[in-house]
Tab-separated table of C-alpha atoms and ligand atoms in Angstrom:
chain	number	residue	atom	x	y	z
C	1	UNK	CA	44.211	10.504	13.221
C	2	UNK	CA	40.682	8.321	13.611
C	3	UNK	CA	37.754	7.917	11.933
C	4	UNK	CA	34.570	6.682	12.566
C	5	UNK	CA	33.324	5.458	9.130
C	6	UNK	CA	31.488	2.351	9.913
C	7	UNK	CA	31.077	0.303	13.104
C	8	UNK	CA	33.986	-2.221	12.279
C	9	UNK	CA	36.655	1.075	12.429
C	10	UNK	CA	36.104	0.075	16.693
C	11	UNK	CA	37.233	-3.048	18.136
C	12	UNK	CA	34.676	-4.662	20.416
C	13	UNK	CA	36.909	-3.638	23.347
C	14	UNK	CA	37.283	-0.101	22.180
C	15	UNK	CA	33.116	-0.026	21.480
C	16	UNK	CA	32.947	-1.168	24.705
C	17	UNK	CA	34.942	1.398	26.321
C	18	UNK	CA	33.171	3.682	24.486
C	19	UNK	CA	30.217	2.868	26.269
C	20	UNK	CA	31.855	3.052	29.351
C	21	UNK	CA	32.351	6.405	28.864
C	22	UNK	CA	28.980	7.413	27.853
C	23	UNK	CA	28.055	5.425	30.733
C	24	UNK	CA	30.266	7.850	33.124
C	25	UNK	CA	29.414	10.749	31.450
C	26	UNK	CA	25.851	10.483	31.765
C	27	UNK	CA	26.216	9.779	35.541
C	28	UNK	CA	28.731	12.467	36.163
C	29	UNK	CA	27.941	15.559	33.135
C	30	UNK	CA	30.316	18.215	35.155
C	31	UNK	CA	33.286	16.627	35.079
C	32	UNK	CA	33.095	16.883	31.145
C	33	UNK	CA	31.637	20.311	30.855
C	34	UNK	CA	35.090	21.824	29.719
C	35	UNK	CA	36.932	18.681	28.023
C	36	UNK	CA	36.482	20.098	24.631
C	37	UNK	CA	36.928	24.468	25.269
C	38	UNK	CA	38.099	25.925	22.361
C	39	UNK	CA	37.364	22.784	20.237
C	40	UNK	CA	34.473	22.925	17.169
C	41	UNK	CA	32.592	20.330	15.411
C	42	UNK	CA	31.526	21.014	11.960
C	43	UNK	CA	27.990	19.254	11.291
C	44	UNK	CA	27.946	19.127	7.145
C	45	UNK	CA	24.556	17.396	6.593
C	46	UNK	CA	23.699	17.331	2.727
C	47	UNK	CA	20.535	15.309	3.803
C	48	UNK	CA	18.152	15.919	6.384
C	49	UNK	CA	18.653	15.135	9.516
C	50	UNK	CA	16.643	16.164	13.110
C	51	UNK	CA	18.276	13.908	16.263
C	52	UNK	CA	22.170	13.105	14.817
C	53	UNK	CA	22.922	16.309	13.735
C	54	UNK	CA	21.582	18.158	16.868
C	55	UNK	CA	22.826	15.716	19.432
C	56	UNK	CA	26.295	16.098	17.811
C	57	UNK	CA	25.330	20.000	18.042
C	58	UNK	CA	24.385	19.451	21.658
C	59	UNK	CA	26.767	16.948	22.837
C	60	UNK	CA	29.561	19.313	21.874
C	61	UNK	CA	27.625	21.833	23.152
C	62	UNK	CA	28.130	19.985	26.787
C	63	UNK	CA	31.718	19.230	26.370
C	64	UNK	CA	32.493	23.030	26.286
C	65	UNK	CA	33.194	23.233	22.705
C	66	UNK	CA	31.259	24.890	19.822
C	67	UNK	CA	29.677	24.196	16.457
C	68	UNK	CA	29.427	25.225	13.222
C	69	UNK	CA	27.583	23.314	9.654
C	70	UNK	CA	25.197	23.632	7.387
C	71	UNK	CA	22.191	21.534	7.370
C	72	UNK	CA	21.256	21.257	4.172
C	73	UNK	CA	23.416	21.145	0.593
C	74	UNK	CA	21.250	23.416	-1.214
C	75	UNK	CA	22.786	26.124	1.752
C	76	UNK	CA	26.268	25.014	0.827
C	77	UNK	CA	28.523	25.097	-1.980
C	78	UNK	CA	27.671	21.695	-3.079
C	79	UNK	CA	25.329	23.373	-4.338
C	80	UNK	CA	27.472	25.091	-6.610
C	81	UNK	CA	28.884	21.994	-8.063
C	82	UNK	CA	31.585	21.450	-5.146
C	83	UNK	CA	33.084	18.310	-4.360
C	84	UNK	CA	32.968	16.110	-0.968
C	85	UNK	CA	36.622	16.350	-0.922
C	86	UNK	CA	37.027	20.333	-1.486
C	87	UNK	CA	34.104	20.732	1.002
C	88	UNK	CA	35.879	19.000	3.259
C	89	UNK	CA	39.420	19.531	2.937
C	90	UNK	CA	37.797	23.523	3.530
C	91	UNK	CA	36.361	22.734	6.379
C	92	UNK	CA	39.489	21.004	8.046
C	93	UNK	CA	40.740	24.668	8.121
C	94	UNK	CA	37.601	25.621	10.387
C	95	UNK	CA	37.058	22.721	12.954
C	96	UNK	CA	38.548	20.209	15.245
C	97	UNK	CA	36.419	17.581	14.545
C	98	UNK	CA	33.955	16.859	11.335
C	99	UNK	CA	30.137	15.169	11.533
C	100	UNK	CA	28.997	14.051	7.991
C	101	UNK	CA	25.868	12.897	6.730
C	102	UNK	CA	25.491	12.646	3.077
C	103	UNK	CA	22.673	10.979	0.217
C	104	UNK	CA	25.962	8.789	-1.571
C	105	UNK	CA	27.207	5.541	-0.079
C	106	UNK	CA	30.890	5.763	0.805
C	107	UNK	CA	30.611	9.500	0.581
C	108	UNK	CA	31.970	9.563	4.100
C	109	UNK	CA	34.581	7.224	3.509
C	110	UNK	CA	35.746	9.668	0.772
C	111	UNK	CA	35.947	12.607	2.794
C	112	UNK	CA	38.048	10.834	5.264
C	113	UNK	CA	41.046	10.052	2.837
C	114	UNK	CA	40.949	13.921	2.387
C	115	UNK	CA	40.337	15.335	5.804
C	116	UNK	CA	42.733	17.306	8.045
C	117	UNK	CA	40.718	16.418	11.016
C	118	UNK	CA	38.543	13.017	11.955
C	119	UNK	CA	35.734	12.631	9.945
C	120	UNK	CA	32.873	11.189	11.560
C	121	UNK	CA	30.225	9.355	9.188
C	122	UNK	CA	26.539	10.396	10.250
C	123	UNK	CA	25.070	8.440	7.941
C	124	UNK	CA	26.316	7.532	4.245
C	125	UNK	CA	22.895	6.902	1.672
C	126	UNK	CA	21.411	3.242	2.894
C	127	UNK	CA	24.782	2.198	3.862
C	128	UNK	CA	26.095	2.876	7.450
C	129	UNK	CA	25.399	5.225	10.358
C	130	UNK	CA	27.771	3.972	13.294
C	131	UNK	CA	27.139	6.761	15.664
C	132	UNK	CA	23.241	5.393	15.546
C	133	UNK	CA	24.739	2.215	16.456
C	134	UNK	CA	26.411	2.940	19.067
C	135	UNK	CA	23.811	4.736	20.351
C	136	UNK	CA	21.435	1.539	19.696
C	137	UNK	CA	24.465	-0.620	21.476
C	138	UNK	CA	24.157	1.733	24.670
C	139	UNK	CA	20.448	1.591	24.841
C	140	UNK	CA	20.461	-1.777	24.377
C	141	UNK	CA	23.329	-2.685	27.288
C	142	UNK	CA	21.694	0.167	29.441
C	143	UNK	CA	18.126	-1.314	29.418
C	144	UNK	CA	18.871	-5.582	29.048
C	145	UNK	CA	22.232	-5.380	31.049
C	146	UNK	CA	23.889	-7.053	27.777
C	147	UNK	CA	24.691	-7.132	24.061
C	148	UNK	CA	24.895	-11.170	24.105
C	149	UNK	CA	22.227	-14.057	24.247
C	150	UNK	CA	19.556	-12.153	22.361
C	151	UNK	CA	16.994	-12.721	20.037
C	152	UNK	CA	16.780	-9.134	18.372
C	153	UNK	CA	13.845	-8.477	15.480
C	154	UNK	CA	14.638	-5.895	12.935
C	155	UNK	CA	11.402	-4.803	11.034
C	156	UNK	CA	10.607	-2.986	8.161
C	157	UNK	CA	12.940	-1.773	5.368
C	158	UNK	CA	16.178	-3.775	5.905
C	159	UNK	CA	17.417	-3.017	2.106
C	160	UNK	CA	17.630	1.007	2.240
C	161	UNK	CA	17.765	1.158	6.114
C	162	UNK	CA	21.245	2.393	6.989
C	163	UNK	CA	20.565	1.434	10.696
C	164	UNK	CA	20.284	-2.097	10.603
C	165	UNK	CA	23.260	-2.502	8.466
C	166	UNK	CA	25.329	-1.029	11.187
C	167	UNK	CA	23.681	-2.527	13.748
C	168	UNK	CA	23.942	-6.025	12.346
C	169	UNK	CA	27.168	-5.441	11.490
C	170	UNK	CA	28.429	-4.319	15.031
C	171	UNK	CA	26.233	-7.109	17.064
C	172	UNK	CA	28.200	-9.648	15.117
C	173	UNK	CA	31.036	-9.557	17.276
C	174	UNK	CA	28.731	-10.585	20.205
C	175	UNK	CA	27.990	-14.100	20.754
C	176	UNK	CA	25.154	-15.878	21.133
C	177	UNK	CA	22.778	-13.743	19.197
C	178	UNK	CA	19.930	-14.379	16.972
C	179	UNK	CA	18.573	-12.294	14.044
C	180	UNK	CA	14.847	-11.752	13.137
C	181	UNK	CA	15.016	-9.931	9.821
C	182	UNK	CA	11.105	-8.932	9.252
C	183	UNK	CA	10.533	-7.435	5.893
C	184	UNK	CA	8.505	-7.600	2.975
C	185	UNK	CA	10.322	-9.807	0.238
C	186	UNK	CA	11.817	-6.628	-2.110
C	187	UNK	CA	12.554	-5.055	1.023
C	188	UNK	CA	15.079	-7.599	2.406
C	189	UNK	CA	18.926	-6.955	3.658
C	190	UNK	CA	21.332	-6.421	0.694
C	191	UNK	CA	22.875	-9.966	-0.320
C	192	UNK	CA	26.315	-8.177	1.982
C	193	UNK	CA	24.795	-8.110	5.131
C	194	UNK	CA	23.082	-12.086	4.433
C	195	UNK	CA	26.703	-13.037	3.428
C	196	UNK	CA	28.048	-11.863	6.708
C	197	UNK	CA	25.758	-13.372	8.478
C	198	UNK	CA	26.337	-16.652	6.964
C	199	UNK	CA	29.977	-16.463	7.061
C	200	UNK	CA	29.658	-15.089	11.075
C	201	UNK	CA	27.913	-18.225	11.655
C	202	UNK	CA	24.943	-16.335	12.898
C	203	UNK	CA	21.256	-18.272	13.678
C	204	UNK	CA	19.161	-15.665	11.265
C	205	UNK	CA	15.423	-16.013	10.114
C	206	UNK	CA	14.233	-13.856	7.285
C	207	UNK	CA	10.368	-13.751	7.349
C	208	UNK	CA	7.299	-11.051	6.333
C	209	UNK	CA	4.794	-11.444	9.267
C	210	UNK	CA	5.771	-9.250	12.400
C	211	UNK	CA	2.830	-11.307	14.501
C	212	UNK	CA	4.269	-14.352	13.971
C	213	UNK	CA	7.517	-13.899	15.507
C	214	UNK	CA	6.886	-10.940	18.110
C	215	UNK	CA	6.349	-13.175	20.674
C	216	UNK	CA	9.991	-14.817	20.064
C	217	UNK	CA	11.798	-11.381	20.705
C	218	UNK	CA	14.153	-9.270	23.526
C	219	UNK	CA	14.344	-6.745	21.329
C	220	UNK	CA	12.132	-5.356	18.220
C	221	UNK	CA	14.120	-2.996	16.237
C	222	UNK	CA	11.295	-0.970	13.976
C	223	UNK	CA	12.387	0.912	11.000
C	224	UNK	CA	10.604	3.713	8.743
C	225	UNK	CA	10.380	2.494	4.709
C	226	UNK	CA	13.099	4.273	3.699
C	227	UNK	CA	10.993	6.544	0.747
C	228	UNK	CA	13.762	9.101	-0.483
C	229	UNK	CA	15.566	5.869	-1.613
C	230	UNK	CA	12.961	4.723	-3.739
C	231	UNK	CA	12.872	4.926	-7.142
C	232	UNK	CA	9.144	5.318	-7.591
C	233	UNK	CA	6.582	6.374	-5.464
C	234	UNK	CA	4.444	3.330	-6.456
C	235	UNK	CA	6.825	1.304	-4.782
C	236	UNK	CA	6.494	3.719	-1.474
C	237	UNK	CA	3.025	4.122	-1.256
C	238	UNK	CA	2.527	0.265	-1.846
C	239	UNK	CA	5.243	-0.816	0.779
C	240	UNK	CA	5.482	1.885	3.335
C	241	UNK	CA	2.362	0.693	5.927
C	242	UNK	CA	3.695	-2.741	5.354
C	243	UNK	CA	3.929	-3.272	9.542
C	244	UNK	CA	2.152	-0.704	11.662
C	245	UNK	CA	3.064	-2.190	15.125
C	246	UNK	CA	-0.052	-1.775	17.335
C	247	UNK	CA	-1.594	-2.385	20.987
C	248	UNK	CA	-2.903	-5.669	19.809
C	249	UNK	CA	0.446	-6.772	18.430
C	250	UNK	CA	2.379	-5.600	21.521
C	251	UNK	CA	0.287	-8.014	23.144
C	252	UNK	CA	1.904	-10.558	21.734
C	253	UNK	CA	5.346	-10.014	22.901
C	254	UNK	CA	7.070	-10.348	25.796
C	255	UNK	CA	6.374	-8.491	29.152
C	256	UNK	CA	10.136	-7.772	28.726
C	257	UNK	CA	10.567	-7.342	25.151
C	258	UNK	CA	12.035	-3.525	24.443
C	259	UNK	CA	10.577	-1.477	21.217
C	260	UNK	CA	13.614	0.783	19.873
C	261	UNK	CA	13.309	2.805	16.832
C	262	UNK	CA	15.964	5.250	15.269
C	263	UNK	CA	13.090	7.362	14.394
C	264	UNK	CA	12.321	9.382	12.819
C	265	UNK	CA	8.873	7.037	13.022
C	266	UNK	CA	6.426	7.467	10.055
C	267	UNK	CA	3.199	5.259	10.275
C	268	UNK	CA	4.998	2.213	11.592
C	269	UNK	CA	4.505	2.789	15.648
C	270	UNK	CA	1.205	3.429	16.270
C	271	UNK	CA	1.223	6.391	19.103
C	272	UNK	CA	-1.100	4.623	21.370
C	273	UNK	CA	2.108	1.888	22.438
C	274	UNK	CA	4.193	5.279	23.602
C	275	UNK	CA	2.608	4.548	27.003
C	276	UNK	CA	3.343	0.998	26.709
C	277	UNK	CA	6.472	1.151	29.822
C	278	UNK	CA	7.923	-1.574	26.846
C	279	UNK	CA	8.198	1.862	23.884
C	280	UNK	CA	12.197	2.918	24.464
C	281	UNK	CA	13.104	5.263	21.272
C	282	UNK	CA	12.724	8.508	23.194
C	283	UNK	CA	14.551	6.778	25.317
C	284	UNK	CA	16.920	5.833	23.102
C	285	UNK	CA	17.337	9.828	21.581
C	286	UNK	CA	18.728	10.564	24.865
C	287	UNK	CA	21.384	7.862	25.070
C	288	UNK	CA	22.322	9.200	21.860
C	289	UNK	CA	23.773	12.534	23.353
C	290	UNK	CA	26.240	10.640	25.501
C	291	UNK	CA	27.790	8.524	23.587
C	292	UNK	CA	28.448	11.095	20.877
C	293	UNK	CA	29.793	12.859	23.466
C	294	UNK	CA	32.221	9.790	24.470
C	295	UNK	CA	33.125	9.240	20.754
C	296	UNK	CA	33.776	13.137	20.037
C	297	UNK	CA	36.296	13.016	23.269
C	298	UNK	CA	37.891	9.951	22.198
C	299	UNK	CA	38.381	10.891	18.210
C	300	UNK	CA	40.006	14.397	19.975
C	301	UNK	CA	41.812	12.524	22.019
C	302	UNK	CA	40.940	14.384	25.162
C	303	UNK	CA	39.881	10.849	26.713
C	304	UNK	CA	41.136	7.926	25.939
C	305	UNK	CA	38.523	5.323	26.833
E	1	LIG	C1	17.904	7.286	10.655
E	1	LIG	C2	18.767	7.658	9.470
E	1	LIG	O1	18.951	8.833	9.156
E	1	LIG	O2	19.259	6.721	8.867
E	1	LIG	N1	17.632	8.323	11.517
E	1	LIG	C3	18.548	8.690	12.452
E	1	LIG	O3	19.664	9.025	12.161
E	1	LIG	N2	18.169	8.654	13.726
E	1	LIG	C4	16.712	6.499	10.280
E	1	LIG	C5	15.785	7.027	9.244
E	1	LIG	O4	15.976	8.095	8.667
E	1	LIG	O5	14.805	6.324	8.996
């Protein structure tokens, strides 16, 4: 039995086949409408959650299968004093297949040591979120053609940001790429990610102006200051419109450059660059169905990649 706990649980070739399969799914939806009948996801999210928890809903959904969850702990026995393990190990009686997203780091990680059934990690406090990555992998090889020789900016909170950690983390098996890391100074990546990045040999540049490096960029990754992390709301209110990326700043960057975001998008994206044909998260949100649809199959083992 497999889980999917952080990005380095998939080789590059399986990650890649992974893709793949997104890829054909997207071009070809029928053939997987009844891959997973009879089959149930459980979506236990003790922390909010809009796009992962209903594209896991709806990419089951499309495979045939059905859901059940709770979306909140206050509606769960956690509640009640419950632990991750009992909630779990409960729910293995229930479902096929388990989608977690929970406040503690290595929560997930937890879970899967007592699971019947694969546990899938939707997002662990500002630790991981694979299944964003991937979905941030196949937008990114769906709209550049590649995952190597890129110069990708990630902007805003790269301490609590759970995103970037994956994402770093899985485009360090590429080659040839070069980190950005834009943040304000108390705000940086935790010392982990830096020391994989130095001992990856990676070309990184940690620096606090967006405009000065836009123009540099493939690929500007924006994230949303990560408040329910925080512990005080000085510290929020005094860091969270630290980059509001703008029409004027977007003029600055490449005609090619892509804008993703794993939204959900606070005050950082000014609304007037939607229109900008260069603005891909909604984009991105859609891309995000697939390939959870291509990872539930291949954890069931209904298609091996
Ligand atoms: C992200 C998350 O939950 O980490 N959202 C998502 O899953 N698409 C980003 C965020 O909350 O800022």
């Amino acid at each position: 039995m497999r889980h999917l706990i952080e990005p380095m649980d998939l080789s590059s070739q399986e990650t890649d086949e992974l893709l793949d399969l997104a890829g054909a799914i997207m071009e070809d939806p029928a053939k997987y409408a009844h891959k997973c009948d009879g089959k149930k996801l459980a979506t236990l999210f003790f922390e909010p959650s809009t796009r992962t928890r209903l594209s896991f809903e709806a990419a089951m959904l499309e495979l045939g299968g059905s859901v059940l969850g709770f979306s909140s702990a206050s509606s769960s026995s956690a509640a009640k004093g419950e632990s991750v393990s009992d909630t779990v190990r409960t729910v293995s009686c229930y479902a096929d297949i388990i989608a977690m997203r929970h406040p503690k780091e290595g929560a997930a990680k937890v879970a899967s040591l007592k699971s019947g059934v694969p546990i899938i990690n939707a997002g662990d406090g500002g630790h991981q979120h694979p299944t964003q990555t991937l979905t941030d992998l196949l937008t990114i090889r769906s709209l550049k053609g590649t995952l190597d020789n890129l110069t990708i900016g990630l902007c805003g909170d790269l301490m609590f940001g759970r995103t970037v950690h994956s994402l770093i983390r899985a485009l360090l098996r590429r080659t040839n790429i070069r980190f950005v890391l834009i943040s304000p100074n108390e705000l940086r990546v935790p010392d982990y990610i830096r020391e994989e990045l130095k001992t990856n040999r990676f070309e990184f540049a940690e620096v606090d102006r967006l405009e000065k490096v836009i123009g540099e960029l493939d690929i500007l990754y924006m994230t949303r200051v990560q408040r329910e992390r925080f512990f005080n709301e000085e510290d929020y209110v005094r860091l969270r419109d630290s980059y509001i990326l703008d029409k004027a700043k977007m003029d600055l960057a490449k005609p090619d450059m892509i804008v993703l975001h794993p939204l959900p998008r606070v005050n950082e994206i000014a609304v007037e660059v939607d229109d900008d044909p260069r603005a891909c998260y909604f984009k991105q949100v859609l891309y995000g169905k697939f390939v959870r649809e291509a990872l539930i199959l291949n954890l069931l083992g209904v298609e091996s990649c």
